[in-house]
Amino acid sequence: MTTRSLRSRPRSRFQRWFRTMLIPAMLICFALALLSAGCAALDASAVGRTDRLQEAPFYKTYRRADGDPGVALMLPLRAEPAAASRLEPLRAAIDGYLQSQPCCRPTDAELPAGAPWLYVGSAEGENLPGEVPEMREDYEKYPPMIVYYARPKIDWRVAAADVAGREGASRIVVTQLDFVQYPKADKGFFGKKVVLGTHHENKVRFFSAIDKPIEVLQLSGAVLDAAGNELCAGAEGIVGSDSPFWVQVLEAGRDIDDELLERVLHEERREDVPGAPLAWQVAADQLLWNLLRRCS
């Protein structure tokens, strides 16, 4: 009796320890795993996401495409609704150029509302989406560049996937033309510049307010897989317009005017590129090359 009782005590202590310590720990680990899975599902179903960009080129890769990248479905170029009439001649020219690229298959299929939407620009731009959190750190002289990607609605995803399936495309390319604001950057000890994109920057006049951004005409885009999931997104600035110092001081601001848009359509060229092509053609080439390369 005594021997059996003594032998049973260690086992009882272990059982009590197991119940009081190990089982709760296991339950906590299980709960954390469920929470992690729930957060991942929540992120996947979120309306949009914001990412901080580093140096140019201004692109964000979300995931790589599975299997053979194949051909990409090129949807028509969209223009900023508030400036659609002003941008239409340029939008039509860029759209025709994009639709003719051998990497992509054009389509004129009608899709429902709810396409993905992009904001690539200054973290403190005037048209910054309201969902974007504060991204500038206290130590930063200039606000950073960010990309905000608003995911498409389910109806749009289903319709786009159907078109991609009929066309035999494994990726979907969406593009947009709009006005945004880019932050300035230092050029040497005393100069300033604005970085517009891949190997592309413009000098900013010496007397220019540090905290005032540069108005930029931008071509942006995103690549999605055939199911409508984002793969990568980014942008190329075509041209920037820096307001005179006195205008910046008075907070008046100045948009890119129609005269400059007309020059961009026919005259503004990239002299730093062999053959001096039009600036919007270089932006279109760089956008497609970067997007398709980064998601493959």
Coordinates of C-alpha atoms in Angstrom, one line a residue:
M1 CA 0.0 0.0 0.0
T2 CA 2.7 2.4 1.0
T3 CA 5.0 1.5 -1.9
R4 CA 2.2 1.9 -4.4
S5 CA 1.3 5.3 -3.0
L6 CA 4.8 6.5 -3.2
R7 CA 5.2 5.4 -6.8
S8 CA 2.0 7.2 -7.8
R9 CA 2.9 10.6 -6.4
P10 CA 5.4 11.6 -9.2
R11 CA 2.8 10.6 -11.8
S12 CA 0.2 12.8 -10.1
R13 CA 2.5 15.8 -9.9
F14 CA 3.3 15.5 -13.6
Q15 CA -0.4 15.2 -14.4
R16 CA -1.1 18.4 -12.3
W17 CA 1.8 20.2 -14.1
F18 CA 0.6 19.1 -17.5
R19 CA -3.0 20.3 -16.8
T20 CA -1.9 23.7 -15.3
M21 CA 1.0 24.6 -17.6
L22 CA 1.4 22.6 -20.8
I23 CA -2.3 22.4 -21.9
P24 CA -2.9 26.2 -21.6
A25 CA 0.4 26.9 -23.5
M26 CA -0.8 24.6 -26.3
L27 CA -4.1 26.4 -26.4
I28 CA -2.4 29.8 -26.6
C29 CA -0.3 28.6 -29.5
F30 CA -3.4 27.3 -31.2
A31 CA -5.1 30.6 -30.7
L32 CA -2.1 32.5 -32.1
A33 CA -2.1 30.3 -35.2
L34 CA -5.8 31.0 -35.8
L35 CA -5.2 34.7 -35.3
S36 CA -2.4 34.6 -37.8
A37 CA -4.5 32.8 -40.3
G38 CA -7.3 35.3 -39.7
C39 CA -5.0 38.3 -40.2
A40 CA -3.8 36.8 -43.5
A41 CA -7.3 36.2 -44.7
L42 CA -8.2 39.8 -43.6
D43 CA -5.3 41.2 -45.6
A44 CA -6.3 39.2 -48.7
S45 CA -9.8 40.5 -48.5
A46 CA -8.9 44.2 -47.7
V47 CA -10.0 46.9 -50.0
G48 CA -6.5 48.2 -50.6
R49 CA -2.9 48.2 -49.5
T50 CA -0.3 50.9 -49.1
D51 CA 3.5 50.4 -49.5
R52 CA 6.4 52.7 -49.1
L53 CA 8.7 53.0 -52.1
Q54 CA 12.4 53.5 -51.9
E55 CA 14.5 54.9 -54.8
A56 CA 13.4 54.9 -58.4
P57 CA 12.2 53.0 -60.3
F58 CA 8.9 53.3 -58.5
Y59 CA 7.5 49.7 -58.5
K60 CA 6.2 47.2 -55.9
T61 CA 6.2 43.5 -56.5
Y62 CA 3.4 41.7 -54.5
R63 CA 4.0 38.2 -55.8
R64 CA 5.4 36.3 -58.7
A65 CA 3.2 34.7 -61.4
D66 CA 2.9 30.9 -61.4
G67 CA 4.0 28.9 -64.4
D68 CA 4.6 30.3 -67.9
P69 CA 3.9 34.0 -68.0
G70 CA 2.5 33.7 -71.5
V71 CA 0.7 36.6 -73.1
A72 CA -0.8 39.5 -71.2
L73 CA -4.2 41.0 -71.8
M74 CA -4.0 44.7 -72.3
L75 CA -7.0 46.6 -71.1
P76 CA -7.7 50.1 -72.5
L77 CA -5.8 53.0 -70.9
R78 CA -7.9 55.0 -68.5
A79 CA -7.6 58.7 -67.8
E80 CA -8.2 60.6 -64.6
P81 CA -12.0 61.3 -64.7
A82 CA -11.6 64.9 -63.6
A83 CA -9.3 65.7 -66.5
A84 CA -10.5 63.2 -69.1
S85 CA -11.4 65.7 -71.8
R86 CA -8.0 67.5 -71.4
L87 CA -6.1 64.2 -71.5
E88 CA -8.1 62.5 -74.3
P89 CA -5.7 63.2 -77.2
L90 CA -2.7 62.0 -75.2
R91 CA -4.6 59.1 -73.8
A92 CA -5.6 57.9 -77.2
A93 CA -2.0 58.1 -78.5
I94 CA -0.6 56.3 -75.6
D95 CA -3.4 53.7 -75.6
G96 CA -2.7 52.9 -79.3
Y97 CA 1.0 52.5 -78.6
L98 CA 0.4 50.2 -75.6
Q99 CA -2.2 48.1 -77.5
S100 CA 0.3 47.5 -80.3
Q101 CA 3.1 46.0 -78.2
P102 CA 3.9 42.3 -79.0
C103 CA 4.0 41.4 -75.3
C104 CA 0.3 42.0 -74.9
R105 CA -3.1 41.1 -76.5
P106 CA -5.5 44.1 -76.9
T107 CA -9.1 43.9 -76.0
D108 CA -12.1 46.2 -76.3
A109 CA -14.3 44.1 -74.1
E110 CA -16.8 45.9 -71.9
L111 CA -16.1 45.4 -68.2
P112 CA -18.2 46.4 -65.2
A113 CA -17.3 49.2 -62.8
G114 CA -14.8 48.4 -60.0
A115 CA -11.5 48.1 -61.8
P116 CA -8.3 48.3 -59.7
W117 CA -7.0 51.8 -59.1
L118 CA -3.6 53.1 -58.3
Y119 CA -2.0 56.0 -56.5
V120 CA 1.7 56.4 -57.0
G121 CA 3.2 59.6 -55.7
S122 CA 4.1 61.7 -52.7
A123 CA 3.0 60.5 -49.3
E124 CA 1.7 64.0 -48.8
G125 CA 0.2 64.7 -52.2
E126 CA -3.0 66.7 -52.6
N127 CA -5.0 63.8 -54.1
L128 CA -3.7 61.2 -51.6
P129 CA -6.4 58.6 -50.8
G130 CA -8.0 58.9 -47.4
E131 CA -7.1 55.3 -46.4
V132 CA -3.4 56.0 -46.6
P133 CA -1.7 56.2 -43.1
E134 CA 1.0 58.6 -42.2
M135 CA 4.2 57.4 -43.9
R136 CA 6.7 60.3 -43.4
E137 CA 9.2 59.9 -40.6
D138 CA 10.3 62.8 -38.4
Y139 CA 13.8 62.6 -39.7
E140 CA 12.9 62.8 -43.4
K141 CA 13.5 66.1 -45.2
Y142 CA 11.1 65.1 -48.0
P143 CA 8.0 62.9 -47.9
P144 CA 8.6 59.4 -49.4
M145 CA 7.0 58.0 -52.6
I146 CA 4.3 55.5 -51.9
V147 CA 2.0 53.2 -53.9
Y148 CA -1.6 52.6 -52.9
Y149 CA -3.3 49.8 -54.7
A150 CA -7.1 49.6 -54.5
R151 CA -8.2 46.1 -55.3
P152 CA -10.9 45.4 -57.9
K153 CA -14.5 44.5 -57.0
I154 CA -15.6 40.9 -57.4
D155 CA -17.8 41.6 -60.4
W156 CA -14.9 43.2 -62.3
R157 CA -12.6 40.3 -61.3
V158 CA -15.0 37.7 -62.6
A159 CA -15.6 39.5 -65.9
A160 CA -11.9 40.2 -66.4
A161 CA -11.0 36.6 -65.7
D162 CA -13.6 35.5 -68.3
V163 CA -12.1 37.7 -70.9
A164 CA -8.6 36.6 -70.1
G165 CA -9.7 33.0 -70.4
R166 CA -11.3 33.5 -73.8
E167 CA -8.1 35.3 -75.0
G168 CA -5.7 32.7 -73.6
A169 CA -4.0 35.3 -71.4
S170 CA -2.4 34.4 -68.1
R171 CA -2.0 38.0 -67.0
I172 CA -4.0 41.2 -67.1
V173 CA -2.5 44.7 -67.5
V174 CA -4.4 47.8 -66.4
T175 CA -3.0 51.3 -67.0
Q176 CA -4.0 54.8 -66.1
L177 CA -3.0 58.4 -67.0
D178 CA -3.3 61.1 -64.4
F179 CA -1.9 64.0 -62.6
V180 CA -0.1 63.4 -59.3
Q181 CA 2.5 65.1 -57.1
Y182 CA 6.1 64.0 -56.6
P183 CA 8.4 65.1 -53.8
K184 CA 11.6 67.0 -54.5
A185 CA 15.1 65.6 -53.8
D186 CA 18.5 67.0 -53.2
K187 CA 20.9 67.2 -56.1
G188 CA 24.4 67.7 -54.7
F189 CA 24.9 70.2 -51.9
F190 CA 22.8 73.1 -53.2
G191 CA 20.7 71.9 -56.1
K192 CA 17.3 70.2 -56.2
K193 CA 15.7 67.7 -58.6
V194 CA 12.6 65.6 -59.0
V195 CA 13.0 61.9 -59.8
L196 CA 10.3 61.0 -62.4
G197 CA 11.0 57.3 -63.0
T198 CA 13.5 54.8 -64.5
H199 CA 16.7 56.7 -65.3
H200 CA 14.6 59.9 -65.5
E201 CA 15.0 63.0 -63.4
N202 CA 14.5 66.8 -64.0
K203 CA 16.4 69.6 -62.4
V204 CA 14.4 71.9 -60.2
R205 CA 15.0 75.7 -60.2
F206 CA 17.3 76.9 -57.4
F207 CA 14.7 79.2 -55.8
S208 CA 12.1 76.5 -55.1
A209 CA 10.3 75.8 -51.8
I210 CA 11.5 72.6 -50.2
D211 CA 8.1 71.5 -48.9
K212 CA 6.3 72.1 -52.2
P213 CA 5.8 69.1 -54.4
I214 CA 6.1 68.9 -58.2
E215 CA 3.1 68.4 -60.4
V216 CA 3.6 65.4 -62.6
L217 CA 1.8 63.9 -65.5
Q218 CA 2.1 60.1 -64.8
L219 CA 1.5 56.8 -66.5
S220 CA 0.9 54.1 -64.0
G221 CA -0.2 50.5 -64.2
A222 CA -0.6 47.1 -62.5
V223 CA -0.3 43.5 -63.6
L224 CA -2.8 40.9 -62.2
D225 CA -3.0 37.2 -62.7
A226 CA -5.9 35.6 -64.6
A227 CA -7.9 35.4 -61.4
G228 CA -7.6 39.2 -60.7
N229 CA -5.0 39.0 -57.9
E230 CA -2.3 41.7 -57.9
L231 CA 1.2 40.8 -59.0
C232 CA 3.0 44.1 -59.2
A233 CA 2.3 47.8 -59.7
G234 CA 4.2 51.0 -60.5
A235 CA 4.5 54.2 -62.4
E236 CA 6.6 56.4 -64.7
G237 CA 6.4 60.1 -64.7
I238 CA 6.2 61.7 -68.2
V239 CA 6.8 65.3 -67.4
G240 CA 6.9 67.5 -64.3
S241 CA 6.0 71.2 -63.8
D242 CA 7.6 73.3 -61.0
S243 CA 5.7 76.4 -60.1
P244 CA 7.8 79.7 -59.7
F245 CA 9.0 80.4 -56.1
W246 CA 6.6 83.3 -55.6
V247 CA 3.6 81.1 -56.6
Q248 CA 4.7 78.4 -54.1
V249 CA 5.1 81.0 -51.3
L250 CA 1.5 82.3 -52.0
E251 CA 0.2 78.7 -51.9
A252 CA -1.3 79.3 -55.3
G253 CA 0.0 76.2 -57.1
R254 CA -0.1 75.7 -60.8
D255 CA -1.3 72.6 -62.7
I256 CA 0.2 71.3 -66.0
D257 CA -1.6 73.5 -68.5
D258 CA -3.0 72.6 -71.9
E259 CA 0.0 74.1 -73.7
L260 CA 2.4 71.7 -72.0
L261 CA 0.0 68.8 -72.7
E262 CA 0.1 69.7 -76.4
R263 CA 3.9 69.8 -76.3
V264 CA 4.0 66.4 -74.5
L265 CA 1.9 64.9 -77.2
H266 CA 4.0 66.1 -80.1
E267 CA 7.3 67.6 -79.0
E268 CA 8.6 66.7 -75.5
R269 CA 11.4 64.2 -76.2
R270 CA 13.9 62.3 -74.0
E271 CA 17.2 63.6 -75.4
D272 CA 19.0 61.2 -73.0
V273 CA 17.6 58.2 -74.8
P274 CA 19.0 57.0 -78.1
G275 CA 16.9 58.3 -81.0
A276 CA 15.3 61.0 -78.7
P277 CA 11.9 59.4 -78.7
L278 CA 8.8 61.2 -77.3
A279 CA 8.8 61.2 -73.5
W280 CA 5.4 59.4 -73.3
Q281 CA 6.7 56.6 -75.5
V282 CA 9.7 56.1 -73.2
A283 CA 7.4 56.1 -70.2
A284 CA 5.1 53.5 -71.8
D285 CA 8.1 51.3 -72.8
Q286 CA 9.6 51.5 -69.3
L287 CA 6.3 50.8 -67.6
L288 CA 5.5 47.6 -69.6
W289 CA 9.1 46.3 -69.3
N290 CA 9.2 46.9 -65.5
L291 CA 5.8 45.5 -64.8
L292 CA 6.1 42.3 -66.9
R293 CA 9.6 41.6 -65.8
R294 CA 8.9 42.0 -62.1
C295 CA 5.9 39.7 -61.9
S296 CA 7.5 36.9 -64.0

